[in-house]
CSV table of C-alpha atoms in Angstrom, one decimal:
chain,number,residue,atom,x,y,z
A,1,MET,CA,0.0,0.0,0.0
A,2,GLU,CA,1.3,3.4,-0.9
A,3,PRO,CA,1.9,5.9,2.0
A,4,LYS,CA,-0.7,8.5,2.5
A,5,GLN,CA,0.6,11.8,1.0
A,6,LYS,CA,0.0,15.4,1.7
A,7,THR,CA,-1.2,17.7,-1.1
A,8,GLU,CA,-0.3,21.3,-1.6
A,9,GLN,CA,-2.5,23.4,-3.9
A,10,ASP,CA,-0.8,25.3,-6.6
A,11,THR,CA,-2.7,27.7,-9.0
A,12,THR,CA,0.2,29.4,-10.7
A,13,VAL,CA,-0.7,28.0,-14.1
A,14,GLY,CA,-4.3,29.2,-14.0
A,15,LYS,CA,-5.9,26.0,-13.0
A,16,GLU,CA,-5.7,23.8,-9.9
A,17,HIS,CA,-3.3,21.0,-9.7
A,18,PHE,CA,-1.6,19.2,-6.8
A,19,VAL,CA,2.0,18.7,-5.9
A,20,GLN,CA,2.5,15.6,-3.8
A,21,LYS,CA,4.6,15.9,-0.7
A,22,THR,CA,5.5,13.1,1.7
A,23,GLU,CA,6.9,13.4,5.2
A,24,TYR,CA,8.5,10.2,6.5
A,25,LEU,CA,9.0,9.7,10.2
A,26,ASP,CA,12.6,8.6,10.0
A,27,GLU,CA,13.5,11.7,8.0
A,28,LYS,CA,11.6,14.0,10.4
A,29,LEU,CA,13.4,12.5,13.4
A,30,LEU,CA,16.8,12.9,11.7
A,31,ALA,CA,16.0,16.6,10.9
A,32,TYR,CA,14.9,17.2,14.5
A,33,SER,CA,18.0,15.6,15.9
A,34,GLN,CA,20.0,18.2,14.0
A,35,THR,CA,18.3,21.2,15.6
A,36,ASP,CA,19.3,22.8,18.9
A,37,ALA,CA,16.1,21.6,20.7
A,38,TYR,CA,17.1,20.5,24.2
A,39,PRO,CA,15.1,17.6,25.8
A,40,PHE,CA,13.9,18.2,29.4
A,41,HIS,CA,11.7,15.2,28.9
A,42,MET,CA,12.1,11.4,28.7
A,43,PRO,CA,13.7,9.2,27.5
A,44,GLY,CA,16.4,9.4,30.1
A,45,HIS,CA,19.3,9.0,27.7
A,46,LYS,CA,18.7,12.5,26.5
A,47,ARG,CA,19.8,11.5,23.0
A,48,GLN,CA,23.4,11.0,24.1
A,49,SER,CA,25.2,7.9,23.0
A,50,MET,CA,27.6,7.5,26.1
A,51,GLY,CA,30.0,5.7,23.7
A,52,ASN,CA,29.2,2.4,25.4
A,53,TRP,CA,28.0,0.3,22.5
A,54,THR,CA,30.5,-2.5,21.6
A,55,GLY,CA,30.2,-1.9,17.9
A,56,GLU,CA,26.8,-1.5,16.2
A,57,VAL,CA,23.9,-3.3,17.9
A,58,ILE,CA,21.8,-5.2,15.4
A,59,ASP,CA,18.2,-6.1,15.3
A,60,ILE,CA,17.8,-9.9,15.6
A,61,THR,CA,15.3,-12.5,16.8
A,62,GLU,CA,15.8,-15.5,19.0
A,63,ILE,CA,18.7,-17.0,17.1
A,64,THR,CA,21.2,-19.6,18.4
A,65,GLY,CA,23.2,-18.2,21.4
A,66,PHE,CA,20.9,-15.3,22.2
A,67,ASP,CA,18.3,-16.9,24.4
A,68,ASN,CA,14.5,-16.3,24.6
A,69,LEU,CA,13.0,-13.7,27.0
A,70,HIS,CA,10.0,-15.9,27.6
A,71,HIS,CA,12.2,-18.9,28.4
A,72,ALA,CA,15.4,-17.3,29.5
A,73,GLU,CA,18.2,-19.7,30.4
A,74,GLY,CA,21.2,-18.1,28.8
A,75,ILE,CA,22.5,-14.6,28.2
A,76,LEU,CA,19.1,-12.9,28.9
A,77,GLN,CA,18.8,-14.8,32.1
A,78,GLU,CA,22.2,-13.6,33.1
A,79,ALA,CA,21.3,-10.0,32.2
A,80,GLN,CA,18.2,-10.1,34.3
A,81,CYS,CA,20.1,-11.5,37.2
A,82,ARG,CA,22.7,-8.8,36.8
A,83,ALA,CA,19.9,-6.2,36.8
A,84,ALA,CA,18.4,-7.7,40.0
A,85,GLU,CA,21.8,-7.5,41.7
A,86,THR,CA,22.3,-3.9,40.6
A,87,PHE,CA,18.8,-2.7,41.4
A,88,GLY,CA,18.5,-4.6,44.7
A,89,ALA,CA,15.8,-7.1,43.9
A,90,ASP,CA,15.6,-10.9,44.5
A,91,GLU,CA,14.4,-11.3,40.9
A,92,THR,CA,14.1,-8.9,38.0
A,93,PHE,CA,12.3,-9.2,34.7
A,94,PHE,CA,13.0,-7.2,31.5
A,95,LEU,CA,9.9,-5.3,30.3
A,96,ILE,CA,10.0,-4.3,26.6
A,97,ASN,CA,6.4,-3.2,26.6
A,98,GLY,CA,7.2,-0.5,29.2
A,99,SER,CA,6.0,-0.2,32.8
A,100,THR,CA,2.5,-0.7,31.4
A,101,ALA,CA,3.2,-4.4,30.9
A,102,GLY,CA,4.7,-4.7,34.4
A,103,LEU,CA,1.7,-3.0,36.0
A,104,LEU,CA,-0.8,-5.2,34.2
A,105,SER,CA,1.1,-8.3,35.1
A,106,ALA,CA,1.6,-7.3,38.7
A,107,ILE,CA,-2.1,-6.6,39.3
A,108,CYS,CA,-3.4,-9.5,37.3
A,109,GLY,CA,-1.0,-11.8,39.0
A,110,THR,CA,-1.8,-10.8,42.6
A,111,VAL,CA,-5.5,-10.0,42.6
A,112,ARG,CA,-8.1,-12.6,41.6
A,113,ARG,CA,-10.8,-11.8,39.1
A,114,GLY,CA,-13.5,-9.7,40.8
A,115,GLY,CA,-11.3,-9.1,43.8
A,116,ARG,CA,-10.5,-5.8,45.5
A,117,LEU,CA,-7.6,-3.5,44.9
A,118,LEU,CA,-6.8,-0.7,47.3
A,119,MET,CA,-5.1,1.8,45.0
A,120,ALA,CA,-3.9,5.4,44.9
A,121,ARG,CA,-6.4,7.6,42.9
A,122,ASN,CA,-3.5,9.2,41.1
A,123,CYS,CA,-2.3,5.9,39.5
A,124,HIS,CA,-1.4,5.7,35.8
A,125,LYS,CA,-4.1,4.7,33.4
A,126,ALA,CA,-2.5,1.3,33.0
A,127,VAL,CA,-3.6,0.4,36.5
A,128,TYR,CA,-7.2,1.3,35.6
A,129,HIS,CA,-6.9,-0.9,32.5
A,130,ALA,CA,-5.9,-3.8,34.7
A,131,VAL,CA,-8.8,-3.1,36.9
A,132,TYR,CA,-11.1,-3.3,33.9
A,133,LEU,CA,-9.5,-6.5,32.5
A,134,MET,CA,-9.8,-8.3,35.8
A,135,GLU,CA,-13.2,-6.8,36.7
A,136,LEU,CA,-11.8,-5.6,40.0
A,137,LYS,CA,-13.5,-3.7,42.8
A,138,THR,CA,-11.6,-0.6,43.8
A,139,ALA,CA,-11.1,1.5,46.9
A,140,TYR,CA,-9.1,4.7,46.4
A,141,LEU,CA,-6.4,6.4,48.4
A,142,TYR,CA,-6.3,10.1,47.9
A,143,PRO,CA,-3.0,12.1,48.0
A,144,GLU,CA,-2.5,14.8,50.6
A,145,GLN,CA,-2.7,18.4,49.7
A,146,THR,CA,0.4,20.5,49.4
A,147,ASP,CA,1.5,24.1,49.7
A,148,PHE,CA,2.7,24.2,46.1
A,149,GLY,CA,-0.7,22.9,44.8
A,150,ILE,CA,0.5,19.5,43.6
A,151,GLN,CA,-0.7,16.1,44.7
A,152,GLY,CA,1.2,15.0,47.8
A,153,SER,CA,2.0,11.7,49.4
A,154,ILE,CA,-0.3,8.9,50.4
A,155,SER,CA,-0.5,8.9,54.2
A,156,PRO,CA,0.0,5.6,56.2
A,157,GLU,CA,-2.9,6.6,58.3
A,158,GLN,CA,-5.2,6.6,55.3
A,159,VAL,CA,-3.9,3.2,54.3
A,160,ARG,CA,-4.6,1.8,57.7
A,161,ASP,CA,-8.1,3.2,57.8
A,162,MET,CA,-8.9,1.9,54.3
A,163,LEU,CA,-7.6,-1.6,55.1
A,164,GLU,CA,-9.9,-1.7,58.1
A,165,GLN,CA,-12.8,-0.5,56.0
A,166,TYR,CA,-12.1,-2.9,53.2
A,167,PRO,CA,-10.9,-6.2,54.8
A,168,ASP,CA,-11.4,-8.0,51.4
A,169,THR,CA,-8.5,-6.0,50.0
A,170,GLU,CA,-6.1,-8.4,48.1
A,171,ALA,CA,-3.3,-5.9,47.2
A,172,VAL,CA,-2.3,-2.3,47.8
A,173,LEU,CA,-0.9,-0.3,44.9
A,174,LEU,CA,0.8,3.2,45.1
A,175,THR,CA,2.5,5.5,42.7
A,176,SER,CA,5.8,6.6,44.3
A,177,PRO,CA,7.4,8.8,43.1
A,178,THR,CA,4.6,10.6,41.4
A,179,TYR,CA,5.0,12.5,38.1
A,180,ASP,CA,5.9,15.5,40.3
A,181,GLY,CA,8.5,13.5,42.2
A,182,VAL,CA,6.5,13.1,45.4
A,183,VAL,CA,7.4,10.0,47.5
A,184,SER,CA,5.3,8.3,50.1
A,185,ASP,CA,6.4,6.6,53.3
A,186,ILE,CA,6.7,3.1,51.8
A,187,ALA,CA,8.1,1.5,54.9
A,188,ALA,CA,5.1,2.4,57.0
A,189,ILE,CA,2.6,1.5,54.3
A,190,ALA,CA,4.3,-1.8,53.6
A,191,ALA,CA,4.2,-2.7,57.3
A,192,LEU,CA,0.5,-2.0,57.4
A,193,ALA,CA,-0.2,-4.0,54.3
A,194,HIS,CA,1.8,-7.0,55.6
A,195,GLU,CA,0.0,-6.9,58.9
A,196,LYS,CA,-3.1,-7.8,56.9
A,197,GLY,CA,-1.3,-10.4,54.8
A,198,VAL,CA,-1.6,-8.1,51.7
A,199,PRO,CA,1.2,-7.4,49.2
A,200,LEU,CA,2.3,-3.9,48.3
A,201,ILE,CA,2.9,-3.1,44.7
A,202,VAL,CA,4.7,0.2,43.9
A,203,ASP,CA,4.6,1.9,40.6
A,204,GLU,CA,8.1,3.4,40.7
A,205,ALA,CA,8.2,4.1,37.0
A,206,HIS,CA,9.7,7.5,37.6
A,207,GLY,CA,12.2,6.3,40.2
A,208,ALA,CA,14.5,3.9,38.4
A,209,HIS,CA,17.4,6.2,39.4
A,210,PHE,CA,16.5,5.9,43.1
A,211,GLY,CA,19.0,4.2,45.4
A,212,PHE,CA,22.2,4.9,43.4
A,213,SER,CA,23.1,8.1,45.3
A,214,GLN,CA,22.4,9.7,48.7
A,215,GLY,CA,21.0,12.7,46.8
A,216,PHE,CA,17.9,10.7,45.8
A,217,PRO,CA,15.4,8.6,47.8
A,218,GLN,CA,15.9,4.9,48.3
A,219,LYS,CA,14.0,2.3,46.3
A,220,ALA,CA,10.7,1.1,47.4
A,221,LEU,CA,12.1,-2.5,47.5
A,222,ALA,CA,14.5,-1.4,50.3
A,223,PHE,CA,11.5,-0.3,52.4
A,224,GLY,CA,9.4,-3.5,52.0
A,225,ALA,CA,7.6,-3.3,48.7
A,226,ASP,CA,6.9,-6.7,47.2
A,227,LEU,CA,6.6,-5.9,43.6
A,228,CYS,CA,8.1,-2.7,42.1
A,229,ILE,CA,7.9,-1.5,38.5
A,230,GLU,CA,10.5,0.9,37.1
A,231,SER,CA,10.9,2.6,33.8
A,232,VAL,CA,14.6,2.7,33.0
A,233,HIS,CA,13.8,4.7,29.9
A,234,LYS,CA,12.3,7.5,31.9
A,235,THR,CA,15.2,8.5,34.2
A,236,LEU,CA,18.1,6.4,33.2
A,237,PRO,CA,20.1,6.0,29.9
A,238,ALA,CA,17.9,3.4,28.1
A,239,TYR,CA,15.6,3.3,25.1
A,240,THR,CA,11.9,4.3,25.2
A,241,GLN,CA,9.6,1.3,26.1
A,242,SER,CA,12.2,-0.4,28.3
A,243,ALA,CA,11.4,-1.1,32.0
A,244,LEU,CA,11.9,-3.6,34.8
A,245,LEU,CA,9.7,-5.5,37.1
A,246,HIS,CA,11.4,-6.2,40.5
A,247,TYR,CA,10.3,-8.9,42.9
A,248,ARG,CA,11.2,-9.2,46.6
A,249,LYS,CA,10.7,-12.7,48.1
A,250,ASN,CA,7.5,-12.7,50.2
A,251,PRO,CA,4.7,-15.1,51.2
A,252,TRP,CA,1.9,-13.1,49.6
A,253,ILE,CA,2.6,-13.3,45.9
A,254,ASP,CA,2.6,-16.3,43.5
A,255,LEU,CA,5.5,-15.3,41.3
A,256,GLU,CA,4.7,-18.0,38.8
A,257,ARG,CA,1.3,-16.4,38.2
A,258,VAL,CA,2.9,-13.0,37.7
A,259,LYS,CA,5.3,-14.5,35.2
A,260,GLN,CA,2.3,-16.1,33.4
A,261,TYR,CA,0.9,-12.7,32.9
A,262,LEU,CA,4.2,-11.3,31.7
A,263,GLY,CA,4.0,-13.9,28.9
A,264,ILE,CA,0.6,-12.5,28.0
A,265,TYR,CA,1.2,-8.8,28.1
A,266,GLN,CA,4.7,-8.8,26.5
A,267,THR,CA,5.2,-9.3,22.8
A,268,SER,CA,6.3,-12.7,21.7
A,269,SER,CA,9.0,-10.9,19.6
A,270,PRO,CA,10.9,-8.9,22.1
A,271,SER,CA,13.3,-6.3,20.7
A,272,TYR,CA,17.0,-7.2,21.2
A,273,ILE,CA,17.8,-3.5,20.8
A,274,LEU,CA,15.6,-2.7,23.8
A,275,MET,CA,17.0,-5.6,25.8
A,276,ALA,CA,20.6,-4.7,24.9
A,277,GLY,CA,19.8,-1.1,26.0
A,278,ILE,CA,18.6,-2.3,29.4
A,279,ASP,CA,21.7,-4.4,29.9
A,280,ARG,CA,23.9,-1.5,28.7
A,281,CYS,CA,22.1,0.7,31.3
A,282,THR,CA,23.0,-1.8,34.0
A,283,ARG,CA,26.6,-1.8,32.9
A,284,ILE,CA,26.8,2.0,33.0
A,285,LEU,CA,25.4,2.0,36.5
A,286,ARG,CA,27.8,-0.6,37.7
A,287,GLU,CA,30.9,0.9,36.1
A,288,GLN,CA,30.2,4.6,36.1
A,289,GLY,CA,27.3,5.2,38.4
A,290,THR,CA,29.1,6.8,41.3
A,291,GLU,CA,30.9,9.3,39.2
A,292,LEU,CA,27.9,10.1,37.0
A,293,PHE,CA,25.5,10.6,39.9
A,294,ALA,CA,28.0,12.8,41.8
A,295,ALA,CA,28.3,15.2,38.8
A,296,TYR,CA,24.5,15.1,38.3
A,297,GLU,CA,23.8,16.0,41.9
A,298,GLN,CA,26.1,18.9,41.7
A,299,ARG,CA,24.5,20.3,38.5
A,300,LEU,CA,21.1,20.0,40.2
A,301,HIS,CA,22.3,21.7,43.4
A,302,ASP,CA,23.8,24.6,41.4
A,303,PHE,CA,20.6,25.0,39.3
A,304,TYR,CA,18.3,25.1,42.4
A,305,GLU,CA,20.6,27.6,44.1
A,306,LYS,CA,20.5,30.0,41.1
A,307,CYS,CA,16.7,29.7,40.9
A,308,ARG,CA,16.4,31.2,44.4
A,309,THR,CA,17.3,34.5,42.8
A,310,LEU,CA,14.2,34.5,40.6
A,311,GLN,CA,11.6,37.1,41.7
A,312,ARG,CA,8.4,36.2,39.8
A,313,ILE,CA,9.0,32.6,39.0
A,314,THR,CA,8.9,29.9,41.7
A,315,VAL,CA,10.9,26.7,41.3
A,316,LEU,CA,9.9,24.2,43.9
A,317,SER,CA,12.9,23.3,46.1
A,318,PRO,CA,14.4,19.9,46.0
A,319,ASP,CA,12.8,18.9,49.2
A,320,GLY,CA,9.5,20.4,48.4
A,321,LYS,CA,9.8,23.3,50.9
A,322,ILE,CA,8.7,26.8,50.1
A,323,GLY,CA,9.8,30.3,51.2
A,324,GLU,CA,12.8,31.6,53.1
A,325,ASN,CA,11.8,29.8,56.3
A,326,ARG,CA,11.7,26.6,54.3
A,327,GLU,CA,9.2,24.9,56.6
A,328,ASN,CA,8.3,21.3,56.0
A,329,ASP,CA,5.2,20.7,53.8
A,330,PRO,CA,3.1,18.1,55.7
A,331,GLY,CA,1.7,16.9,52.4
A,332,ILE,CA,5.1,15.8,51.1
A,333,TRP,CA,6.8,12.9,52.9
A,334,ALA,CA,9.9,13.1,50.6
A,335,ARG,CA,10.6,14.4,47.1
A,336,ASP,CA,12.8,13.5,44.1
A,337,PRO,CA,14.8,16.6,43.1
A,338,SER,CA,15.3,15.4,39.5
A,339,LYS,CA,11.8,16.7,38.7
A,340,ILE,CA,12.1,20.5,38.3
A,341,LEU,CA,8.6,22.1,38.9
A,342,ILE,CA,8.3,25.7,37.7
A,343,CYS,CA,5.4,28.0,38.4
A,344,ALA,CA,5.5,31.3,36.4
A,345,GLU,CA,2.0,32.6,37.4
A,346,GLY,CA,3.8,35.6,38.9
A,347,ALA,CA,5.2,36.4,35.5
A,348,GLY,CA,1.7,36.1,33.9
A,349,LEU,CA,2.0,32.6,32.5
A,350,HIS,CA,0.1,29.5,33.4
A,351,GLY,CA,1.7,26.1,33.0
A,352,GLN,CA,0.9,25.4,29.3
A,353,GLU,CA,1.9,29.0,28.3
A,354,LEU,CA,5.2,28.6,30.1
A,355,ALA,CA,5.9,25.3,28.3
A,356,GLU,CA,5.0,26.7,24.9
A,357,LEU,CA,7.1,29.8,25.5
A,358,LEU,CA,10.1,27.7,26.4
A,359,THR,CA,9.7,25.5,23.4
A,360,GLU,CA,9.0,28.2,20.8
A,361,HIS,CA,11.4,30.9,21.9
A,362,TYR,CA,14.1,29.0,23.8
A,363,HIS,CA,14.0,25.5,22.1
A,364,LEU,CA,13.6,23.8,25.5
A,365,GLU,CA,11.1,21.0,25.4
A,366,LEU,CA,9.6,20.2,28.8
A,367,GLU,CA,8.1,16.9,30.0
A,368,MET,CA,4.7,18.2,31.1
A,369,ALA,CA,2.5,21.2,31.7
A,370,SER,CA,-0.3,21.3,34.3
A,371,GLY,CA,-2.6,24.0,35.5
A,372,HIS,CA,-0.2,26.4,37.2
A,373,TYR,CA,3.2,24.9,36.6
A,374,ALA,CA,5.4,23.0,34.1
A,375,THR,CA,7.8,20.1,34.7
A,376,ALA,CA,11.4,19.7,33.4
A,377,LEU,CA,12.4,16.1,33.7
A,378,THR,CA,16.2,15.7,34.3
A,379,THR,CA,18.5,12.7,34.5
A,380,LEU,CA,22.1,12.0,35.0
A,381,MET,CA,22.5,12.4,31.2
A,382,ASP,CA,21.6,16.1,31.2
A,383,THR,CA,24.5,18.4,30.4
A,384,GLN,CA,25.6,21.6,32.1
A,385,GLU,CA,24.7,23.4,28.9
A,386,GLY,CA,21.2,22.2,29.3
A,387,PHE,CA,20.8,23.4,32.8
A,388,ASP,CA,22.4,26.8,31.9
A,389,ARG,CA,20.0,27.2,29.0
A,390,LEU,CA,17.0,26.5,31.2
A,391,PHE,CA,18.1,28.9,33.9
A,392,ALA,CA,18.9,31.6,31.3
A,393,ALA,CA,15.5,31.2,29.8
A,394,LEU,CA,13.7,31.4,33.2
A,395,GLN,CA,15.8,34.4,34.2
A,396,ALA,CA,14.8,36.2,31.0
A,397,ILE,CA,11.1,35.5,31.5
A,398,ASP,CA,11.4,36.5,35.1
A,399,ARG,CA,12.8,39.9,34.2
A,400,LYS,CA,10.0,40.7,31.7
A,401,ASN,CA,7.8,41.7,34.6
A,402,ARG,CA,4.5,41.0,32.7
A,403,LYS,CA,2.7,41.0,36.0
A,404,SER,CA,3.2,42.2,39.5
A,405,GLY,CA,5.2,39.8,41.7
A,406,MET,CA,2.4,37.6,43.0
A,407,LEU,CA,5.0,34.9,43.6
A,408,HIS,CA,8.3,35.6,45.3
A,409,GLN,CA,10.9,33.2,46.5
A,410,GLY,CA,11.0,34.8,49.9
A,411,GLN,CA,7.2,34.7,50.5
A,412,GLU,CA,4.7,31.8,51.1
A,413,LEU,CA,3.2,30.6,47.8
A,414,GLU,CA,-0.4,31.7,47.6
A,415,THR,CA,-2.4,29.0,45.7
A,416,ALA,CA,-5.9,30.2,46.3
A,417,ASP,CA,-6.2,31.9,43.0
A,418,LEU,CA,-4.2,29.3,41.0
A,419,PHE,CA,-5.6,26.4,38.9
A,420,THR,CA,-3.8,23.8,40.9
A,421,THR,CA,-3.5,20.0,40.7
A,422,ASP,CA,-5.9,19.8,43.6
A,423,ASP,CA,-8.4,21.6,41.5
A,424,ILE,CA,-7.9,19.3,38.5
A,425,TYR,CA,-8.0,16.0,40.4
A,426,CYS,CA,-10.9,16.0,42.9
A,427,GLU,CA,-12.8,13.2,44.5
A,428,ALA,CA,-15.6,11.9,42.4
A,429,GLU,CA,-18.7,9.8,43.3
A,430,LYS,CA,-18.4,6.2,42.2
A,431,VAL,CA,-21.7,4.9,41.0
A,432,LEU,CA,-20.5,1.8,39.2
A,433,GLU,CA,-17.3,-0.2,39.2
A,434,ILE,CA,-15.0,0.4,36.2
A,435,ALA,CA,-15.8,-2.9,34.4
A,436,GLU,CA,-19.5,-2.4,34.9
A,437,ALA,CA,-19.4,1.0,33.4
A,438,MET,CA,-17.2,0.2,30.5
A,439,ASP,CA,-19.4,-2.8,29.5
A,440,ALA,CA,-22.7,-1.0,30.1
A,441,PRO,CA,-24.9,0.3,27.2
A,442,LYS,CA,-23.9,3.9,26.5
A,443,THR,CA,-25.2,7.1,24.8
A,444,THR,CA,-23.0,9.9,23.4
A,445,ILE,CA,-24.0,13.4,24.5
A,446,PRO,CA,-22.2,16.8,24.5
A,447,LEU,CA,-19.6,16.8,27.2
A,448,MET,CA,-20.8,20.1,28.7
A,449,SER,CA,-24.3,18.7,29.0
A,450,ALA,CA,-23.2,15.6,31.0
A,451,ALA,CA,-23.7,17.0,34.6
A,452,GLY,CA,-25.4,14.4,36.7
A,453,CYS,CA,-24.6,11.5,34.3
A,454,VAL,CA,-22.3,8.6,34.9
A,455,SER,CA,-19.3,8.6,32.7
A,456,GLY,CA,-18.8,5.5,30.5
A,457,GLU,CA,-15.2,6.3,29.6
A,458,PHE,CA,-12.0,7.8,30.9
A,459,VAL,CA,-11.1,11.5,30.8
A,460,TYR,CA,-7.5,12.3,31.7
A,461,LEU,CA,-4.7,14.7,30.9
A,462,TYR,CA,-1.8,13.2,29.1
A,463,PRO,CA,0.8,13.4,30.5
A,464,PRO,CA,0.5,12.2,33.2
A,465,GLY,CA,-2.4,9.8,32.4
A,466,ILE,CA,-4.2,10.2,35.7
A,467,PRO,CA,-8.0,10.1,35.3
A,468,ILE,CA,-10.0,13.2,36.0
A,469,LEU,CA,-13.0,11.0,35.5
A,470,ALA,CA,-13.0,7.2,35.5
A,471,PRO,CA,-15.8,5.1,34.0
A,472,GLY,CA,-18.6,4.7,36.5
A,473,GLU,CA,-18.1,8.1,38.2
A,474,ARG,CA,-20.6,10.8,38.4
A,475,VAL,CA,-20.0,13.9,36.2
A,476,THR,CA,-20.5,17.1,38.2
A,477,GLU,CA,-20.5,20.8,37.3
A,478,GLU,CA,-17.3,21.2,39.1
A,479,ILE,CA,-15.6,18.5,37.0
A,480,LEU,CA,-17.0,20.1,33.8
A,481,GLU,CA,-15.7,23.5,34.9
A,482,THR,CA,-12.3,21.9,35.4
A,483,LEU,CA,-12.4,20.5,31.9
A,484,ARG,CA,-13.5,23.9,30.4
A,485,ILE,CA,-10.4,25.5,32.0
A,486,CYS,CA,-8.1,22.7,30.7
A,487,GLN,CA,-9.5,23.0,27.2
A,488,ALA,CA,-9.2,26.8,27.3
A,489,ARG,CA,-5.5,26.4,28.4
A,490,ASN,CA,-4.8,24.0,25.5
A,491,MET,CA,-4.1,21.2,27.9
A,492,GLN,CA,-4.1,17.8,26.3
A,493,ILE,CA,-7.3,15.9,27.3
A,494,GLU,CA,-7.5,12.3,26.2
A,495,GLY,CA,-9.3,9.1,26.9
A,496,MET,CA,-12.6,10.0,25.2
A,497,LYS,CA,-13.5,8.4,21.9
A,498,ASP,CA,-14.2,11.9,20.6
A,499,TYR,CA,-10.7,13.2,20.0
A,500,SER,CA,-12.0,16.8,19.8
A,501,GLY,CA,-13.2,16.5,23.5
A,502,GLN,CA,-16.7,17.8,22.7
A,503,SER,CA,-18.7,14.7,23.5
A,504,LEU,CA,-18.7,12.0,26.2
A,505,GLU,CA,-20.1,8.5,26.4
A,506,ILE,CA,-22.4,8.1,29.4
A,507,CYS,CA,-23.9,4.9,30.9
A,508,ASN,CA,-27.5,4.2,30.3
A,509,ILE,CA,-28.6,3.6,33.9
A,510,LEU,CA,-31.7,4.6,35.8
């Protein structure tokens, strides 16, 4: 089949004719790589080669001498054992369908069909997909509120109360760190889960770099998590789509069942380029990790110190504290400093505007924009030039004084008038379980006419892929107002079948 082609109208000869133009992905990627665009986003290798390939890695299949991921006994088994030793697990499994495959396998392998999962409400959409596939009942843990206006940690007290309220819980699942780098008290939560004989699964997709340096939090496995999923491609030098599922020996999980689901959710033709990339990442950590992380910590420290001089732009401190007094935020148990959160409302810019300005005028591509802030994702592969360019851009924006200094580094951050994460992700009434709603008869109506109805589909911002509405939840005027603001700010709303975001499928229930 011939590729679809763009057409360009030309009337220079007095009549319409069309000149065919084709844009191929490989050519566009090559052209983009030759620009000065800087990636403050994943993948974690930041398009740097590191010079660690032994020659050119080739794309192969399961040929003699190269093992089989789904029946690993040779070089792939050795590579996975090496990763387990490096990352501190009892067993580690390569994921070449991303953390999504690991989350699906972990949930399906630990919770029986129709069982109950106690999960953080700010989990990634992949968790919700597993809930649907296994027809699970859910109970939600809601993040604490924070001074900066982002979602905070999950409190152990809430976990304890919910385990008492739902004694039929079969697993607890948290996201730690969050997209914003917020970490929960995994040790305390693991202890509570284990008291009830329940395993703890941690989506640590954004924390693959944890545990390799004192400047970052320790891994969830070190604090008692039973299964942990990490995206090496997000925060370490590895290719997009590569991740790891870590297992800590425990009496609550049937590992063979988890492995069975890995065979279901992973492709039967795993990419040797991706697997070689994971193993190379392991080698880099083992051989150069100490040196690389020391330099990375210093670059981050210097960047945060310089940002304290900004007058109208607020950069959340590495530990999540705000203001000159730098008091502890009770909503943040710990934070990963690699996620740089930038609020430029004091300079007259909401999150999406800031991200667009940095892209268009400074050629700095950020990872995410939310209501009142934007996120620069950094890794040990970021260069000093990159950090310098980001600070120079923020300094230039800060000096433009487009608005009076509502935000100042020496003052408490006032979030009352901001469109914060707490405004976007609020508690919704659950009328139906997710599987019931997704399989129910539905009607499509205008989104803004859906108040009072029960959603039949997901509505989420991507990134980060956290539902604003999940199937089975009641649509309210407050939620619709949130979506109006998101659309007005050009934030990327996904999940609905209507890509334009103008209509919503609702459940036909009395």
